[in-house]
Coordinates of C-alpha atoms and ligand atoms in Angstrom, one line a residue:
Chain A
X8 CA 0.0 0.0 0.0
X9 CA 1.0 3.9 -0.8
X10 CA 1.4 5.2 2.2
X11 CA 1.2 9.3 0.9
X12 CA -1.9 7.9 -1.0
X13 CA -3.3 6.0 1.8
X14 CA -2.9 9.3 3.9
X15 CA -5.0 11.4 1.6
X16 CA -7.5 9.0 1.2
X17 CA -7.9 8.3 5.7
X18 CA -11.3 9.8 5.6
X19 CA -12.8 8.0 3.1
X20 CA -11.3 4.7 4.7
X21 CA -11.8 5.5 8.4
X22 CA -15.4 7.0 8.1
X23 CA -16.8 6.5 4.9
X24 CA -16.7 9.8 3.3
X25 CA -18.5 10.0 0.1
X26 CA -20.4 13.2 -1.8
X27 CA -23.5 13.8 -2.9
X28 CA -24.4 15.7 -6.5
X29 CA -26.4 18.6 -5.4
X30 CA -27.9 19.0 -8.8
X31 CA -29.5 15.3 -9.2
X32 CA -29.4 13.9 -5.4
X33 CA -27.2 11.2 -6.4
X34 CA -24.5 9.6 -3.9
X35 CA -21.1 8.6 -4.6
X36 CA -18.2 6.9 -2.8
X37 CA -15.3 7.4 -2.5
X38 CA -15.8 11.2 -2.9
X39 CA -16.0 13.1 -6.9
X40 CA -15.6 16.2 -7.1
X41 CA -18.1 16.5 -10.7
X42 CA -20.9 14.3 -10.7
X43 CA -20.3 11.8 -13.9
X44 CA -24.4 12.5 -15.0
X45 CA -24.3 16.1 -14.7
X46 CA -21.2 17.3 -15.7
X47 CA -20.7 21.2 -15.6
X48 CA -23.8 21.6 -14.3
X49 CA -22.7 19.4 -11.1
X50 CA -19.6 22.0 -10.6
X51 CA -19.6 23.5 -7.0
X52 CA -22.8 22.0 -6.4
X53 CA -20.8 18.6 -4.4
X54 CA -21.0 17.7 -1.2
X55 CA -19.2 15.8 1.0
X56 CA -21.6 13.6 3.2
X57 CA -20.8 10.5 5.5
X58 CA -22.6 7.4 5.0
X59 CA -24.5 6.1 7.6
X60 CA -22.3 2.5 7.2
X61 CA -25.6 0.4 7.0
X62 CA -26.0 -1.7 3.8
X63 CA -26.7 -5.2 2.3
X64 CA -24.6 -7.7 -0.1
X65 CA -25.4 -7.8 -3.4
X66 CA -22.5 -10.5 -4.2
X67 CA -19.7 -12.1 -2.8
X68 CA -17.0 -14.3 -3.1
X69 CA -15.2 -17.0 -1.2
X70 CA -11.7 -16.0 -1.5
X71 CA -9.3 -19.4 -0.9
X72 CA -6.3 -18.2 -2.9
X73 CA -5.6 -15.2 -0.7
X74 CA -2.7 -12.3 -0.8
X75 CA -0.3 -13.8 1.6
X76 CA -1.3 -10.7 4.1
X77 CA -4.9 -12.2 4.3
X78 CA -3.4 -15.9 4.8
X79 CA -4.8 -15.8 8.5
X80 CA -8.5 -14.9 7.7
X81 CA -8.7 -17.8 4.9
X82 CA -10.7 -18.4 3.4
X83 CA -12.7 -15.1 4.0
X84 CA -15.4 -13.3 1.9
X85 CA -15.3 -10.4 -0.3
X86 CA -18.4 -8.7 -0.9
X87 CA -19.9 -5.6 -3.2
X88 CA -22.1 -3.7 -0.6
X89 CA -24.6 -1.1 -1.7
X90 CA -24.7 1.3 0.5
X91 CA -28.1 2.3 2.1
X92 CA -27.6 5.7 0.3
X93 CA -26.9 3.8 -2.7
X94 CA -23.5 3.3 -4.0
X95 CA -21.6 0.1 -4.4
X96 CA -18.2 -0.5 -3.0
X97 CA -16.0 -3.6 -2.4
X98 CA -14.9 -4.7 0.9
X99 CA -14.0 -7.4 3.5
X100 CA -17.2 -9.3 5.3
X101 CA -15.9 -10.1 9.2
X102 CA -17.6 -11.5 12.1
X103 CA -19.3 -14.0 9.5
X104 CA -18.3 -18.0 8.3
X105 CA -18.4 -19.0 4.6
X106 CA -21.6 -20.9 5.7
X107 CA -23.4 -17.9 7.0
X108 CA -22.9 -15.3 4.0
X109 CA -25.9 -14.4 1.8
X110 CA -26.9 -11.8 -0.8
X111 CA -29.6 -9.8 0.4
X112 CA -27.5 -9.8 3.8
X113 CA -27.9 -6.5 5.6
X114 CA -24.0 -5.3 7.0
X115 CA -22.4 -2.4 8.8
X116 CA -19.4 -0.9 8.8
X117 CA -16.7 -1.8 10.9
X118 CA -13.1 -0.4 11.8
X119 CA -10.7 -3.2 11.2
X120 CA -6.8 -3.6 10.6
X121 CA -6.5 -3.8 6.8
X122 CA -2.6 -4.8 6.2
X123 CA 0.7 -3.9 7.7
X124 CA 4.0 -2.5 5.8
X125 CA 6.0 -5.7 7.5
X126 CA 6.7 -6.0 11.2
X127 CA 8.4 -2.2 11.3
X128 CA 5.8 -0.5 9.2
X129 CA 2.9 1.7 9.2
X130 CA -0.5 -0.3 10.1
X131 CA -3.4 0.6 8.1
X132 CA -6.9 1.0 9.1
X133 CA -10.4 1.9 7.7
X134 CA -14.0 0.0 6.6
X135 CA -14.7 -3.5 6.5
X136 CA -18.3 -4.6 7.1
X137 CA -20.0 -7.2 9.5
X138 CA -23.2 -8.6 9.7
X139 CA -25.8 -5.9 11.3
X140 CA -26.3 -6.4 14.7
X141 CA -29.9 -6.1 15.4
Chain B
X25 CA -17.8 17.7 40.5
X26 CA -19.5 19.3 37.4
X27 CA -18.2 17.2 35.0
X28 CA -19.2 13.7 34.7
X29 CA -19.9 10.5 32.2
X30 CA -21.9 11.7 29.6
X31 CA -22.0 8.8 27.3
X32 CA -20.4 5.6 27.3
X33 CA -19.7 2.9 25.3
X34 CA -18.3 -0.9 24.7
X35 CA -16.4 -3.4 22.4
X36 CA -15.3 -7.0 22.8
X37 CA -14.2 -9.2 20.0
X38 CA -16.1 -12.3 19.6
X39 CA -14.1 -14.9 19.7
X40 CA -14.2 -17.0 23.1
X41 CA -11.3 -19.4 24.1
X42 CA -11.9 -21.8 26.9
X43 CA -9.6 -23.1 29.8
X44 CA -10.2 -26.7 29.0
X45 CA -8.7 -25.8 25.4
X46 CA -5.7 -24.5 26.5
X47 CA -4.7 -27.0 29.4
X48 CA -5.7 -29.7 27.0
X49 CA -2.4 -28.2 25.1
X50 CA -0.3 -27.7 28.2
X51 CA -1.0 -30.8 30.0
X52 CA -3.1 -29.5 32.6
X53 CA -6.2 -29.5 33.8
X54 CA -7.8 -27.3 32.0
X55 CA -11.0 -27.4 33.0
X56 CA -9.5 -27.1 36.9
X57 CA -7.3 -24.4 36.3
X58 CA -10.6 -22.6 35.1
X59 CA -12.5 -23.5 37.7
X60 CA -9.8 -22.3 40.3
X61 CA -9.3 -19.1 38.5
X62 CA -13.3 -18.6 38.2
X63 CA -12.9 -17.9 34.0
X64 CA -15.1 -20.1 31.9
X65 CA -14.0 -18.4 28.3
X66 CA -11.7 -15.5 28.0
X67 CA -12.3 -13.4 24.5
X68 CA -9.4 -13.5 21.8
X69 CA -9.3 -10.7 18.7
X70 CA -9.4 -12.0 15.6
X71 CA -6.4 -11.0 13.2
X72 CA -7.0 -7.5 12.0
X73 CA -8.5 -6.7 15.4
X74 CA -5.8 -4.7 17.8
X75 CA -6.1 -1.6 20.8
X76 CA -6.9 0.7 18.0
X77 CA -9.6 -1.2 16.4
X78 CA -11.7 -1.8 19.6
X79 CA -10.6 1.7 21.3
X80 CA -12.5 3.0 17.8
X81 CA -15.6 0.6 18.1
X82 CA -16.0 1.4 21.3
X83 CA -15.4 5.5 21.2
X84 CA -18.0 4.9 18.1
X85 CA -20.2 2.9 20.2
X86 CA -20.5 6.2 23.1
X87 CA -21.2 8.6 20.4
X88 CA -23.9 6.7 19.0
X89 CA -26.0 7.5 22.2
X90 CA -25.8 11.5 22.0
X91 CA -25.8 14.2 19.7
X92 CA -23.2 15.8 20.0
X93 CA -20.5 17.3 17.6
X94 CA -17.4 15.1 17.6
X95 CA -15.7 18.4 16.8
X96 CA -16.4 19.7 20.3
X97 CA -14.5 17.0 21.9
X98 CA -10.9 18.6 23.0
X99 CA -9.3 15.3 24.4
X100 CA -8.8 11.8 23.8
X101 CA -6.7 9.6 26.2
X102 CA -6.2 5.9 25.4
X103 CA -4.8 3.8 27.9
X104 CA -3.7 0.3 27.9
X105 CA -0.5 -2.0 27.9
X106 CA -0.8 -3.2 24.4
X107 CA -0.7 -0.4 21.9
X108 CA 0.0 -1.2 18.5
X109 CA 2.6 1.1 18.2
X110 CA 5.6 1.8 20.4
X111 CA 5.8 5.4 19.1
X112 CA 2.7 6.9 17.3
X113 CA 0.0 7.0 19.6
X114 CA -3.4 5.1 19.7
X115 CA -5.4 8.4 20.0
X116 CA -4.0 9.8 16.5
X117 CA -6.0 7.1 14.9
X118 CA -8.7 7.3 17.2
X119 CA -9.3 11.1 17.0
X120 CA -9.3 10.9 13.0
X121 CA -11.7 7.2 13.3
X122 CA -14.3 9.8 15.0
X123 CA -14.1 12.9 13.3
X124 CA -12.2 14.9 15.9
X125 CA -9.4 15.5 14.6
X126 CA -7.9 18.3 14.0
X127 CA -8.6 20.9 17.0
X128 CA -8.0 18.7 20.0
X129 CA -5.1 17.2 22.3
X130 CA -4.1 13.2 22.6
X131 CA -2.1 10.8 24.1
X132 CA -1.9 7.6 25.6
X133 CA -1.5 6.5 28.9
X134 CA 0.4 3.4 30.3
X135 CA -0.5 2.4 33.9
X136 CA -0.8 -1.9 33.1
X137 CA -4.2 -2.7 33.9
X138 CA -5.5 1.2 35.2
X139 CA -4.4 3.0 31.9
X140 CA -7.8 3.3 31.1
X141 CA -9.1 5.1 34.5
X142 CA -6.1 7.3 34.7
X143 CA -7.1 8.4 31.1
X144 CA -10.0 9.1 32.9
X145 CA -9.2 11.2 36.0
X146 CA -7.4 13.4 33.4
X147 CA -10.1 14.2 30.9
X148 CA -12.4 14.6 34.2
X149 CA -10.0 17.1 35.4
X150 CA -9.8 19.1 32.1
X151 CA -13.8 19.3 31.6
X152 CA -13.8 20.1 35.2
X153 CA -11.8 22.9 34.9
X154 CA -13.3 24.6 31.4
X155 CA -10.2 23.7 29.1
X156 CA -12.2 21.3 26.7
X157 CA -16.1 20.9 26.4
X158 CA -16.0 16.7 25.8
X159 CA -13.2 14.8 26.5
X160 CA -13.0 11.1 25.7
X161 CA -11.2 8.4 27.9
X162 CA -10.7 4.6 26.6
X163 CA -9.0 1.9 27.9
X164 CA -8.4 -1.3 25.6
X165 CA -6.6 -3.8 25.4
X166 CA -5.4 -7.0 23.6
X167 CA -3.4 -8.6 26.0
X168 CA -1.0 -11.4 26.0
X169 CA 0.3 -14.4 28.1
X170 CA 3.4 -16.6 27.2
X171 CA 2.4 -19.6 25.5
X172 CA 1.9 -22.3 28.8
X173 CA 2.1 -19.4 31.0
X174 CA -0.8 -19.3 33.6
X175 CA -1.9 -15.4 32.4
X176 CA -2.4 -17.8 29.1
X177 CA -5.8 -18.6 31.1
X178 CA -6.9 -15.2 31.1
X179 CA -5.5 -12.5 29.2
X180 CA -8.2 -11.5 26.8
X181 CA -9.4 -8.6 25.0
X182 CA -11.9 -5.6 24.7
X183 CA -12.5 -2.3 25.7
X184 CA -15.1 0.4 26.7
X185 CA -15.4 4.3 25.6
X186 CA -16.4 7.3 28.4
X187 CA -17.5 11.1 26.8
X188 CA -17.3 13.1 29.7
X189 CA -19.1 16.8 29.4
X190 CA -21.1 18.6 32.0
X191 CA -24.5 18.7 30.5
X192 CA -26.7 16.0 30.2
X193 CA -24.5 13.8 33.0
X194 CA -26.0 10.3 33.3
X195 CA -23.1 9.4 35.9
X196 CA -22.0 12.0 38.6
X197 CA -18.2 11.9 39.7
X198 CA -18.8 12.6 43.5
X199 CA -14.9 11.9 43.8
X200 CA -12.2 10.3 43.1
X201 CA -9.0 8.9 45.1
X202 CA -5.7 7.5 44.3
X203 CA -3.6 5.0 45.8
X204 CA 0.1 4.2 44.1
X205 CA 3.3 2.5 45.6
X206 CA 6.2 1.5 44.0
X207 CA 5.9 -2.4 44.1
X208 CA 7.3 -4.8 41.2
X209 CA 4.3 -7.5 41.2
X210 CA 4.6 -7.4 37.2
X211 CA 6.3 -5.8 34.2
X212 CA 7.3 -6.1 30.6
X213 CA 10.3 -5.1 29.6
X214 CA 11.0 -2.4 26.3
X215 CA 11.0 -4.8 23.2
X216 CA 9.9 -7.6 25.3
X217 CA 6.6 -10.2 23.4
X218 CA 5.0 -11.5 27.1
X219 CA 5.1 -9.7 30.3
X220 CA 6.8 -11.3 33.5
X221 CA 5.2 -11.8 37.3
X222 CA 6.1 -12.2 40.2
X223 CA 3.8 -15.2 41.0
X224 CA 2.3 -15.4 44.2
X225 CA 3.7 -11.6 44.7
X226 CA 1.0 -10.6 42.2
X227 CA -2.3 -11.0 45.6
X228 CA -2.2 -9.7 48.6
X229 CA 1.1 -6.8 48.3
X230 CA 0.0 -5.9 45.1
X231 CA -3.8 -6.2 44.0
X232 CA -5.6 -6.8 47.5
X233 CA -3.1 -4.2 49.1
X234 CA -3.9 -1.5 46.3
X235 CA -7.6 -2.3 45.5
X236 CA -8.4 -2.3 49.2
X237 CA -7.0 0.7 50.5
X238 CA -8.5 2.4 47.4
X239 CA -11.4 1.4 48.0
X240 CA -11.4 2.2 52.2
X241 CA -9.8 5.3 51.2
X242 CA -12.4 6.7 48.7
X243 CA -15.5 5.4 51.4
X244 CA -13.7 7.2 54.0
X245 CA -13.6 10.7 52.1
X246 CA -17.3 10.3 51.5
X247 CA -18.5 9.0 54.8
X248 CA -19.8 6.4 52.7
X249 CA -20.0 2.2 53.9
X250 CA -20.5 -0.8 51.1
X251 CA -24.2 -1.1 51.8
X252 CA -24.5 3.2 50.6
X253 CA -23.9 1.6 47.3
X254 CA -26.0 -0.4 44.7
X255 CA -23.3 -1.7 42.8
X256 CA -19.1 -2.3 42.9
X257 CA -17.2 -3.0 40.2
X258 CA -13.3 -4.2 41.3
X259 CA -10.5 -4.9 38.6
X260 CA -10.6 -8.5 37.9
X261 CA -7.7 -10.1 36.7
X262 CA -9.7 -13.2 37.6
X263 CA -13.1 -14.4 38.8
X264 CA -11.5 -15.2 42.3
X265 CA -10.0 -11.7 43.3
X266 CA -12.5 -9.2 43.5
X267 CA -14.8 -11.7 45.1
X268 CA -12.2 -12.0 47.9
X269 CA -12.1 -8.2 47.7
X270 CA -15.4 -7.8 47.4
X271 CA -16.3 -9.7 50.3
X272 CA -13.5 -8.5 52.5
X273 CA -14.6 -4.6 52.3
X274 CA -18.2 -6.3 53.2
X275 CA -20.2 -6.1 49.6
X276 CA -22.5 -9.0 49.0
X277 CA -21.8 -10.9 45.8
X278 CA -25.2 -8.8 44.0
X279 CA -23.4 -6.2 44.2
X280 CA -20.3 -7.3 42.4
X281 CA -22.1 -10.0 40.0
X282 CA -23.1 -6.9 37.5
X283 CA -19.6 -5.4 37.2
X284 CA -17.7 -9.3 37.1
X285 CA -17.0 -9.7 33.3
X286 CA -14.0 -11.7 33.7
X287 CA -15.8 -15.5 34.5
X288 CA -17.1 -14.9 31.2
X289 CA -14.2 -13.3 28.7
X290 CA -11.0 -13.1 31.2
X291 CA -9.5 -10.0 32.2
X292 CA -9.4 -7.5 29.1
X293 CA -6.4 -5.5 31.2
X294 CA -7.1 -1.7 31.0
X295 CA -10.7 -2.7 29.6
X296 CA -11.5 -4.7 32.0
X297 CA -12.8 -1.4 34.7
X298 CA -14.3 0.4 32.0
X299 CA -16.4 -3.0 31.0
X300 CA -17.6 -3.7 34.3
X301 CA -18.5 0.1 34.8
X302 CA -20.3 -0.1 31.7
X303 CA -22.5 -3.2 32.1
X304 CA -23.3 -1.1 35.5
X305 CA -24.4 1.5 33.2
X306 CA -26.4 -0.5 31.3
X307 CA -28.4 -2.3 34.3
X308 CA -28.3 0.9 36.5
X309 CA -31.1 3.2 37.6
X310 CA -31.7 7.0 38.1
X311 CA -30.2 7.1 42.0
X312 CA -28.1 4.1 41.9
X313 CA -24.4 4.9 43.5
X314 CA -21.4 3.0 42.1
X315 CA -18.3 2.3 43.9
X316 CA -15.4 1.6 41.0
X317 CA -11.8 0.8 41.7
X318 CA -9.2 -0.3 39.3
X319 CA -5.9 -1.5 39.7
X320 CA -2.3 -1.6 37.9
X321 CA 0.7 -3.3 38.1
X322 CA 3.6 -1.6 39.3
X323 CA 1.2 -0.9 41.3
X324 CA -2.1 1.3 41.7
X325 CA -5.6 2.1 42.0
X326 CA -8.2 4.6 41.3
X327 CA -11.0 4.3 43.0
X328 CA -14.4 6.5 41.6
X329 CA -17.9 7.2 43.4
X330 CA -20.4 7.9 41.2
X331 CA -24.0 8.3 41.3
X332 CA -26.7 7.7 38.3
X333 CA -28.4 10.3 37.7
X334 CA -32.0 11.3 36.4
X335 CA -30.9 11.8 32.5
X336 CA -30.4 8.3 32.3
X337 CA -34.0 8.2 31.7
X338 CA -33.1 10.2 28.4
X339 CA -30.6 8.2 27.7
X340 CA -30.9 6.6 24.1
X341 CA -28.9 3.2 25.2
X342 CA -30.4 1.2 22.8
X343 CA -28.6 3.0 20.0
X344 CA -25.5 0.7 20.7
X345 CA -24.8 -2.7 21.7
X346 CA -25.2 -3.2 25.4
X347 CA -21.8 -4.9 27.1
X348 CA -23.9 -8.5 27.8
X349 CA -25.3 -8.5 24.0
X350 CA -21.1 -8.5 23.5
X351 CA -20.7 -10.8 26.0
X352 CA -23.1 -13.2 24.8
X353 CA -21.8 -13.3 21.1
X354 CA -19.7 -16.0 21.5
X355 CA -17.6 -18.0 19.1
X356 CA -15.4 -20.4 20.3
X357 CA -12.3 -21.4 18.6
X358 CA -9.6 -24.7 19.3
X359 CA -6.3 -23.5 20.6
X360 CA -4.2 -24.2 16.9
X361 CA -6.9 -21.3 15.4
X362 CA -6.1 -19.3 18.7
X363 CA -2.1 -18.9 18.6
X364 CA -2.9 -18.3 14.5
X365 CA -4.7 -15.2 15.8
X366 CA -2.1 -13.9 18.3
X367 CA 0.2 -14.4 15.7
X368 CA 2.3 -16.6 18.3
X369 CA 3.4 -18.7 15.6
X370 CA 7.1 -18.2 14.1
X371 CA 6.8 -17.6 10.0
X372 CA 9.6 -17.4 7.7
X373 CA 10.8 -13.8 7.6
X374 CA 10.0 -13.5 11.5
Ligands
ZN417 ZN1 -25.7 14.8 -10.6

């Protein structure tokens, strides 16, 4: 991981940071700074909003052939979320077998370790999602 | 005091290891050695879960229950013995995880097993005094025994979250009191994996000495006996302790049961005060006086009186997990899975 570009990106990671286009309503993560429907109309009209971390899975996978990082959690899931709000993003499903995982699944974001630069590096943080706890 | 617990809140990982599990590696008695220690499971982070991770779940946890502007908070103190980092502090990350950061002061504290109340005392002192409007005090941990070591047993993980402010108080500070010596009942040494005791040193000179003469200290200030109070909440490093404690400064076990986390997820170190105090905070009642004393290694305790007060009513609780939901979210794993997690196995490039 870039570390410079993992710095600039901490509040998307950490909290979910996303924007909203103030010309059609729509939501986008991570953050845009022109809305990709509305173009030049969309200009100075973004706003940054935080999503409320609630969402369901739309797909997963089972991921058996990890990055050697990941070796620990194997085999673990990958999922694409939509966000309540409505955008999609990838991420990391914890707190949840293989057996238990389902589309439709509603999740929440959680703050979890997401790789280390080797035993004397920087540890990174930010968004992986869990099953919502009711 | 003015200044007092405004919102609290908890984290402990879900994964349970028990006794009989790890004596079943060590050939012991597993199941004995539980039963003697009174811990039926202790909890165990899973592998991208460290004292930054549940210092942030449980900060986020607390702010879920008011509305207030994360901005306005002008402290954050994280104590515990395991921070991820030797230099870089806890807080940083913590400040930034709750949308703090920038305008605000942080650092951790060290204090073995009392990090977390010291942190405390502190952020009290500065709301007290009008520096900062919120301040928020953690303490977490992810502790760790030697493999075969008898701490193996208990050492376990978690943490809870305190925003302290001075309106809308649902726990009054009525005081606080100190009680520190200079005795070596257990360390860890810079660079150092597992921490070192000094075996049967660790009871009566070091915890029963400390949590006991906080705890008659702090009654003593108030004019206050065990039976002024509805519940008592003693650091437990195991299930046996502060029931010997308990019972010595004349509380009846319903006092303690509420605040004794550890026969269920062992002792979560500079979480393990803050826990207890929370699942107080869950089960209390507008009225109800607490009596809270933690204790460190090295060695010390702080000892709080608190009282619950009416705004508890108002309290929106429900927005986060209460500490028994935590507790009861259990999902045990064999002792092979366990030192996979603690990363107590030796890999190539180690
Ligand atoms: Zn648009």
């Amino acid at each position: 991981m870039n570390m410079p570009r993992f710095w600039r990106e901490i509040q998307g990671r950490y909290n979910l940071i996303g924007s909203r286009c103030g010309n059609c309503g729509e939501y986008f993560f991570p953050k845009r700074d022109i809305c990709p429907k509305c173009h030049r109309k969309s200009v100075g009209k973004m706003e940054t909003v935080k999503f409320s971390g609630r969402g369901r899975i739309i797909s997963y996978s089972i991921v058996h052939d990890p990055h050697p990082e990941y070796k620990d959690m194997r085999p673990y899931i990958m999922a694409i979320i939509e966000l309540e709000e409505g955008p999609r993003l990838t991420a990391q499903v914890v707190d949840c077998s293989p057996e238990e995982v389902k589309t439709g699944m509603e999740v929440e974001a959680t703050f979890r370790k997401l790789a280390e630069d080797g035993k004397e590096g920087v540890i990174f943080y930010g968004y992986k999602f869990r099953p919502l706890r009711k | 005091m003015e200044a007092g617990i405004i919102s609290y809140g908890a984290y402990i990982p879900r994964y349970r290891i028990k006794p009989e599990e790890i004596g079943r590696v060590w050939g012991e008695d597993g199941a004995a050695r539980g039963k003697g220690l009174g811990v039926m499971a202790k909890s165990v982070p899973a592998p991208d879960e460290d004292v930054i991770t549940i210092a942030v779940e449980a900060a986020r946890n607390a702010l879920k229950r008011v509305d207030i502007d994360p901005k306005d908070i002008g402290a954050i103190y994280t104590g515990s013995e395991s921070h991820p980092y030797a230099v870089k502090p806890t807080s940083t990350v913590v400040a930034e995880a709750i949308m703090a950061s920038p305008d605000l002061t942080a650092a951790d504290y060290e204090f073995a097993c009392k990090a977390g109340t010291a942190a405390l005392q502190n952020v009290l002192g500065l709301v007290e005094s009008g520096i900062i409007k919120y301040g928020m005090a953690i303490g977490s941990d992810t502790s760790q025994g030697a493999p075969g070591d008898p701490l193996e047993y208990t050492a376990s993980a978690g943490g809870a979250a305190f925003l302290v402010g001075k309106d809308g108080v649902i726990a009054e500070i009525n005081g606080m009191y100190s009680y520190t010596t200079d005795t070596p009942d257990f360390w860890r040494r810079e660079g150092q994996p597992y921490p070192s005791h000094g075996g049967r040193f660790t009871g009566e000179p070091a915890y029963f000495r400390h949590v006991l003469t906080a705890a008659k200290g702090m009654m003593e200030r108030m004019g206050t006996e065990a039976k002024d109070y509805d519940y008592v909440v003693l650091h437990q490093p195991n299930g046996k302790f502060p029931r010997r404690a308990a019972k010595k400064l004349g509380f009846s076990p319903e006092q303690l049961e509420t605040g004794l986390l550890t026969p269920r997820i062992g002792n979560t170190y500079s979480g393990a005060v803050p826990l207890g105090l929370s699942a107080v905070l869950d089960a209390a009642e507008p009225g109800n006086r607490i009596l809270a004393v933690s204790f460190g290694s090295g060695a010390g305790s702080d000892a709080f009186d608190i009282t619950v007060t009416d705004e508890m009513k108002k309290f929106r609780k429900e927005r986060a997990p209460l500490v028994m939901d935590m507790v009861n979210d259990e999902v045990f794993i064999d002792y092979a899975t366990y030192v996979k997690y603690r990363k107590k196995i030796r890999r190539k490039g180690d």
